[in-house]
Amino acid sequence: MGQPEQHAGERTGSSRDRLPPGQRLQRGWPVTHYGPVPRYRAERWEFRIFGATADGEKHCWTHEEFSRLPYETVVADLHCVTKFSMLDVEWGGVPARTLLRMVPPAENVTHVMVWAEYGYSANLRLADFADGKTIFATHRSGELLTAEHGFPVRLVVPHLYAWKGPKWVRGVEYMTADRRGFWEERGYHNIGEVSGEQRYSYQEEPGEGPEL
């Protein structure tokens, strides 16, 4: 798989000063995921937004259509719940805010469920999804994502732990009430804020998630 990449920001002491509680600076980009890497089939790939949309309709894009959506870049960190952090990574793709403008949610939507291959899911508060740095990434540092890192699309939500940003994303469901996603049903924190070290469900305060 070659030598791990090194980022300029990782070579300075000031980077370590920026690490959130409990995290360590990572050199390179480890491959971490549950289950096998899915096989991409362009003719079957579809990105959809559904659920409580403002117009009540489901909206779909082929991979070619999704690739033509407005492309932006953000520089943002990636923090894994396993305690490694990558700082100042350039992500390119479609901001979540762009999709929210294109397909507005109904007024009573409070959360979204992000769906990925094999039925994997991660729930997010609407405010987290709408954050200015939340992006459906197709590129990293100007290069297309590899299959192991989520090609063709992965979600990046920098202020939440990385399990909240699934690889191999296939759609977004607008929800009027919260539901736990894949890892949230299996003991991980329902919100997952990095700054508060919200790693596990036993840390949840009343009102931070549906009952397990």
Tab-separated table of C-alpha atoms in Angstrom:
chain	number	residue	atom	x	y	z
A	1	MET	CA	0.000	0.000	0.000
A	2	GLY	CA	3.046	2.276	-0.083
A	3	GLN	CA	4.477	4.588	2.510
A	4	PRO	CA	2.123	6.715	4.581
A	5	GLU	CA	1.826	10.320	3.490
A	6	GLN	CA	3.014	13.132	5.700
A	7	HIS	CA	1.417	16.552	5.915
A	8	ALA	CA	3.297	19.774	6.523
A	9	GLY	CA	1.179	20.592	9.537
A	10	GLU	CA	2.180	17.340	11.184
A	11	ARG	CA	5.830	18.387	11.415
A	12	THR	CA	5.316	21.324	13.752
A	13	GLY	CA	5.022	21.389	17.492
A	14	SER	CA	2.129	23.843	17.232
A	15	SER	CA	0.044	21.126	15.566
A	16	ARG	CA	0.215	18.998	18.686
A	17	ASP	CA	-0.989	21.966	20.703
A	18	ARG	CA	-4.140	21.968	18.583
A	19	LEU	CA	-5.045	18.350	19.247
A	20	PRO	CA	-8.409	17.779	20.965
A	21	PRO	CA	-8.540	15.973	24.307
A	22	GLY	CA	-7.386	12.370	24.150
A	23	GLN	CA	-6.141	12.527	20.541
A	24	ARG	CA	-2.680	11.862	19.063
A	25	LEU	CA	-1.200	13.252	15.870
A	26	GLN	CA	-1.320	10.791	12.985
A	27	ARG	CA	1.261	10.526	10.229
A	28	GLY	CA	-0.426	9.207	7.127
A	29	TRP	CA	-4.014	8.091	6.738
A	30	PRO	CA	-4.914	4.705	8.242
A	31	VAL	CA	-7.593	2.635	6.540
A	32	THR	CA	-10.353	1.971	9.055
A	33	HIS	CA	-13.845	0.726	8.326
A	34	TYR	CA	-16.340	-1.991	9.158
A	35	GLY	CA	-16.835	-4.698	6.552
A	36	PRO	CA	-15.411	-5.046	3.021
A	37	VAL	CA	-14.699	-2.276	0.544
A	38	PRO	CA	-17.721	-2.116	-1.785
A	39	ARG	CA	-17.287	-2.497	-5.513
A	40	TYR	CA	-18.217	0.659	-7.400
A	41	ARG	CA	-20.580	0.153	-10.338
A	42	ALA	CA	-21.272	3.409	-12.168
A	43	GLU	CA	-24.460	2.135	-13.787
A	44	ARG	CA	-25.979	1.297	-10.400
A	45	TRP	CA	-24.689	4.196	-8.343
A	46	GLU	CA	-27.214	6.765	-7.183
A	47	PHE	CA	-27.146	9.510	-4.574
A	48	ARG	CA	-30.543	10.360	-3.121
A	49	ILE	CA	-32.102	12.793	-0.695
A	50	PHE	CA	-35.407	11.625	0.709
A	51	GLY	CA	-37.595	11.653	3.795
A	52	ALA	CA	-39.106	14.905	5.032
A	53	THR	CA	-38.118	17.131	2.117
A	54	ALA	CA	-39.897	20.476	1.777
A	55	ASP	CA	-41.561	19.397	-1.477
A	56	GLY	CA	-42.278	15.851	-0.320
A	57	GLU	CA	-40.273	14.388	-3.193
A	58	LYS	CA	-37.197	12.173	-3.427
A	59	HIS	CA	-34.287	13.699	-5.348
A	60	CYS	CA	-31.659	11.546	-7.073
A	61	TRP	CA	-28.366	12.012	-8.919
A	62	THR	CA	-26.299	9.583	-10.940
A	63	HIS	CA	-22.559	9.654	-10.331
A	64	GLU	CA	-22.070	11.772	-13.437
A	65	GLU	CA	-24.729	14.230	-12.278
A	66	PHE	CA	-23.335	14.365	-8.738
A	67	SER	CA	-19.860	15.046	-10.136
A	68	ARG	CA	-21.227	18.133	-11.897
A	69	LEU	CA	-22.584	19.711	-8.701
A	70	PRO	CA	-20.767	22.831	-7.428
A	71	TYR	CA	-17.316	21.807	-6.215
A	72	GLU	CA	-15.634	23.510	-3.269
A	73	THR	CA	-12.674	22.828	-1.018
A	74	VAL	CA	-12.356	23.119	2.736
A	75	VAL	CA	-9.341	22.661	4.968
A	76	ALA	CA	-10.416	20.699	8.004
A	77	ASP	CA	-9.223	18.137	10.520
A	78	LEU	CA	-10.224	14.482	10.752
A	79	HIS	CA	-10.530	12.966	14.232
A	80	CYS	CA	-11.075	9.242	14.698
A	81	VAL	CA	-12.653	7.866	17.858
A	82	THR	CA	-9.719	5.434	18.007
A	83	LYS	CA	-7.728	8.541	19.034
A	84	PHE	CA	-5.779	9.526	15.933
A	85	SER	CA	-6.124	12.964	14.358
A	86	MET	CA	-5.106	14.365	10.964
A	87	LEU	CA	-4.829	18.150	10.855
A	88	ASP	CA	-5.302	20.659	8.041
A	89	VAL	CA	-6.459	18.247	5.364
A	90	GLU	CA	-7.793	19.715	2.123
A	91	TRP	CA	-11.102	18.106	1.203
A	92	GLY	CA	-12.839	18.740	-2.107
A	93	GLY	CA	-16.419	17.964	-2.977
A	94	VAL	CA	-19.988	19.141	-2.462
A	95	PRO	CA	-20.752	21.051	0.749
A	96	ALA	CA	-23.750	19.819	2.692
A	97	ARG	CA	-25.098	23.370	2.638
A	98	THR	CA	-25.240	23.187	-1.154
A	99	LEU	CA	-27.485	20.131	-1.000
A	100	LEU	CA	-29.635	21.756	1.670
A	101	ARG	CA	-30.187	24.721	-0.656
A	102	MET	CA	-30.963	22.462	-3.601
A	103	VAL	CA	-33.279	20.200	-1.623
A	104	PRO	CA	-34.588	22.102	1.411
A	105	PRO	CA	-35.824	20.061	4.364
A	106	ALA	CA	-39.322	20.486	5.739
A	107	GLU	CA	-39.616	23.043	8.520
A	108	ASN	CA	-39.905	20.399	11.244
A	109	VAL	CA	-36.753	18.472	10.296
A	110	THR	CA	-34.346	18.215	13.231
A	111	HIS	CA	-31.910	15.478	12.174
A	112	VAL	CA	-30.597	13.628	9.164
A	113	MET	CA	-29.547	10.041	8.642
A	114	VAL	CA	-26.636	9.584	6.269
A	115	TRP	CA	-26.858	6.253	4.467
A	116	ALA	CA	-23.929	4.388	2.936
A	117	GLU	CA	-23.223	1.059	1.264
A	118	TYR	CA	-24.324	-2.164	2.997
A	119	GLY	CA	-26.972	-0.248	4.958
A	120	TYR	CA	-24.451	1.575	7.151
A	121	SER	CA	-25.888	4.741	8.666
A	122	ALA	CA	-24.934	7.685	10.885
A	123	ASN	CA	-27.367	10.165	12.427
A	124	LEU	CA	-26.583	13.873	12.741
A	125	ARG	CA	-28.324	16.879	14.168
A	126	LEU	CA	-29.421	19.164	11.348
A	127	ALA	CA	-27.182	21.929	12.707
A	128	ASP	CA	-24.128	19.640	12.501
A	129	PHE	CA	-25.035	18.621	8.962
A	130	ALA	CA	-25.480	22.270	7.943
A	131	ASP	CA	-22.126	23.364	9.373
A	132	GLY	CA	-20.026	25.318	6.882
A	133	LYS	CA	-17.228	22.715	6.844
A	134	THR	CA	-19.422	19.628	6.472
A	135	ILE	CA	-18.664	18.301	3.001
A	136	PHE	CA	-19.420	15.311	0.811
A	137	ALA	CA	-15.810	14.750	-0.156
A	138	THR	CA	-14.791	13.272	-3.483
A	139	HIS	CA	-11.156	14.446	-3.330
A	140	ARG	CA	-8.360	14.823	-0.811
A	141	SER	CA	-5.476	17.182	-1.534
A	142	GLY	CA	-6.721	17.502	-5.114
A	143	GLU	CA	-6.741	13.763	-5.781
A	144	LEU	CA	-9.750	11.493	-6.102
A	145	LEU	CA	-10.419	9.419	-3.022
A	146	THR	CA	-9.302	5.825	-3.230
A	147	ALA	CA	-11.805	3.025	-2.782
A	148	GLU	CA	-10.375	2.229	0.666
A	149	HIS	CA	-10.974	5.814	1.786
A	150	GLY	CA	-14.515	6.097	0.500
A	151	PHE	CA	-14.590	6.615	-3.282
A	152	PRO	CA	-16.748	7.906	-4.805
A	153	VAL	CA	-18.157	9.964	-1.881
A	154	ARG	CA	-17.524	10.166	1.848
A	155	LEU	CA	-18.897	12.621	4.366
A	156	VAL	CA	-16.535	14.746	6.462
A	157	VAL	CA	-17.913	16.497	9.576
A	158	PRO	CA	-14.754	17.938	11.133
A	159	HIS	CA	-16.076	18.786	14.604
A	160	LEU	CA	-17.502	15.286	15.100
A	161	TYR	CA	-15.656	11.972	15.329
A	162	ALA	CA	-15.066	10.380	11.954
A	163	TRP	CA	-17.609	7.576	12.352
A	164	LYS	CA	-20.224	10.329	11.919
A	165	GLY	CA	-18.886	10.818	8.384
A	166	PRO	CA	-19.442	7.522	6.572
A	167	LYS	CA	-17.468	6.326	3.594
A	168	TRP	CA	-19.267	5.246	0.408
A	169	VAL	CA	-22.250	7.519	1.028
A	170	ARG	CA	-25.367	6.869	-1.030
A	171	GLY	CA	-27.936	9.241	0.415
A	172	VAL	CA	-29.390	11.471	3.093
A	173	GLU	CA	-32.702	11.038	4.874
A	174	TYR	CA	-34.321	14.123	6.408
A	175	MET	CA	-35.913	13.234	9.744
A	176	THR	CA	-38.382	14.965	12.060
A	177	ALA	CA	-37.124	12.975	15.071
A	178	ASP	CA	-33.780	11.495	16.011
A	179	ARG	CA	-32.876	7.850	15.368
A	180	ARG	CA	-29.593	6.159	16.172
A	181	GLY	CA	-27.379	5.032	13.333
A	182	PHE	CA	-25.208	1.928	13.017
A	183	TRP	CA	-22.527	2.689	15.632
A	184	GLU	CA	-24.860	4.727	17.822
A	185	GLU	CA	-26.947	1.576	18.292
A	186	ARG	CA	-23.774	-0.291	19.273
A	187	GLY	CA	-22.542	1.836	22.123
A	188	TYR	CA	-21.118	4.960	20.540
A	189	HIS	CA	-22.210	8.448	21.578
A	190	ASN	CA	-25.292	9.736	19.799
A	191	ILE	CA	-23.730	13.159	19.084
A	192	GLY	CA	-19.982	12.520	18.949
A	193	GLU	CA	-18.518	15.983	19.491
A	194	VAL	CA	-14.718	15.840	19.487
A	195	SER	CA	-14.230	18.823	21.807
A	196	GLY	CA	-16.251	17.131	24.554
A	197	GLU	CA	-14.771	13.647	24.022
A	198	GLN	CA	-18.256	12.277	23.386
A	199	ARG	CA	-17.089	8.798	22.470
A	200	TYR	CA	-19.508	6.329	24.067
A	201	SER	CA	-23.200	6.144	24.859
A	202	TYR	CA	-22.620	5.786	28.619
A	203	GLN	CA	-21.367	9.384	28.555
A	204	GLU	CA	-24.645	10.736	27.224
A	205	GLU	CA	-26.578	13.260	29.226
A	206	PRO	CA	-30.402	13.183	29.322
A	207	GLY	CA	-31.783	14.411	26.034
A	208	GLU	CA	-28.638	13.718	24.007
A	209	GLY	CA	-30.103	10.673	22.254
A	210	PRO	CA	-32.968	8.221	21.928
A	211	GLU	CA	-33.065	5.376	24.411
A	212	LEU	CA	-30.958	2.357	23.513
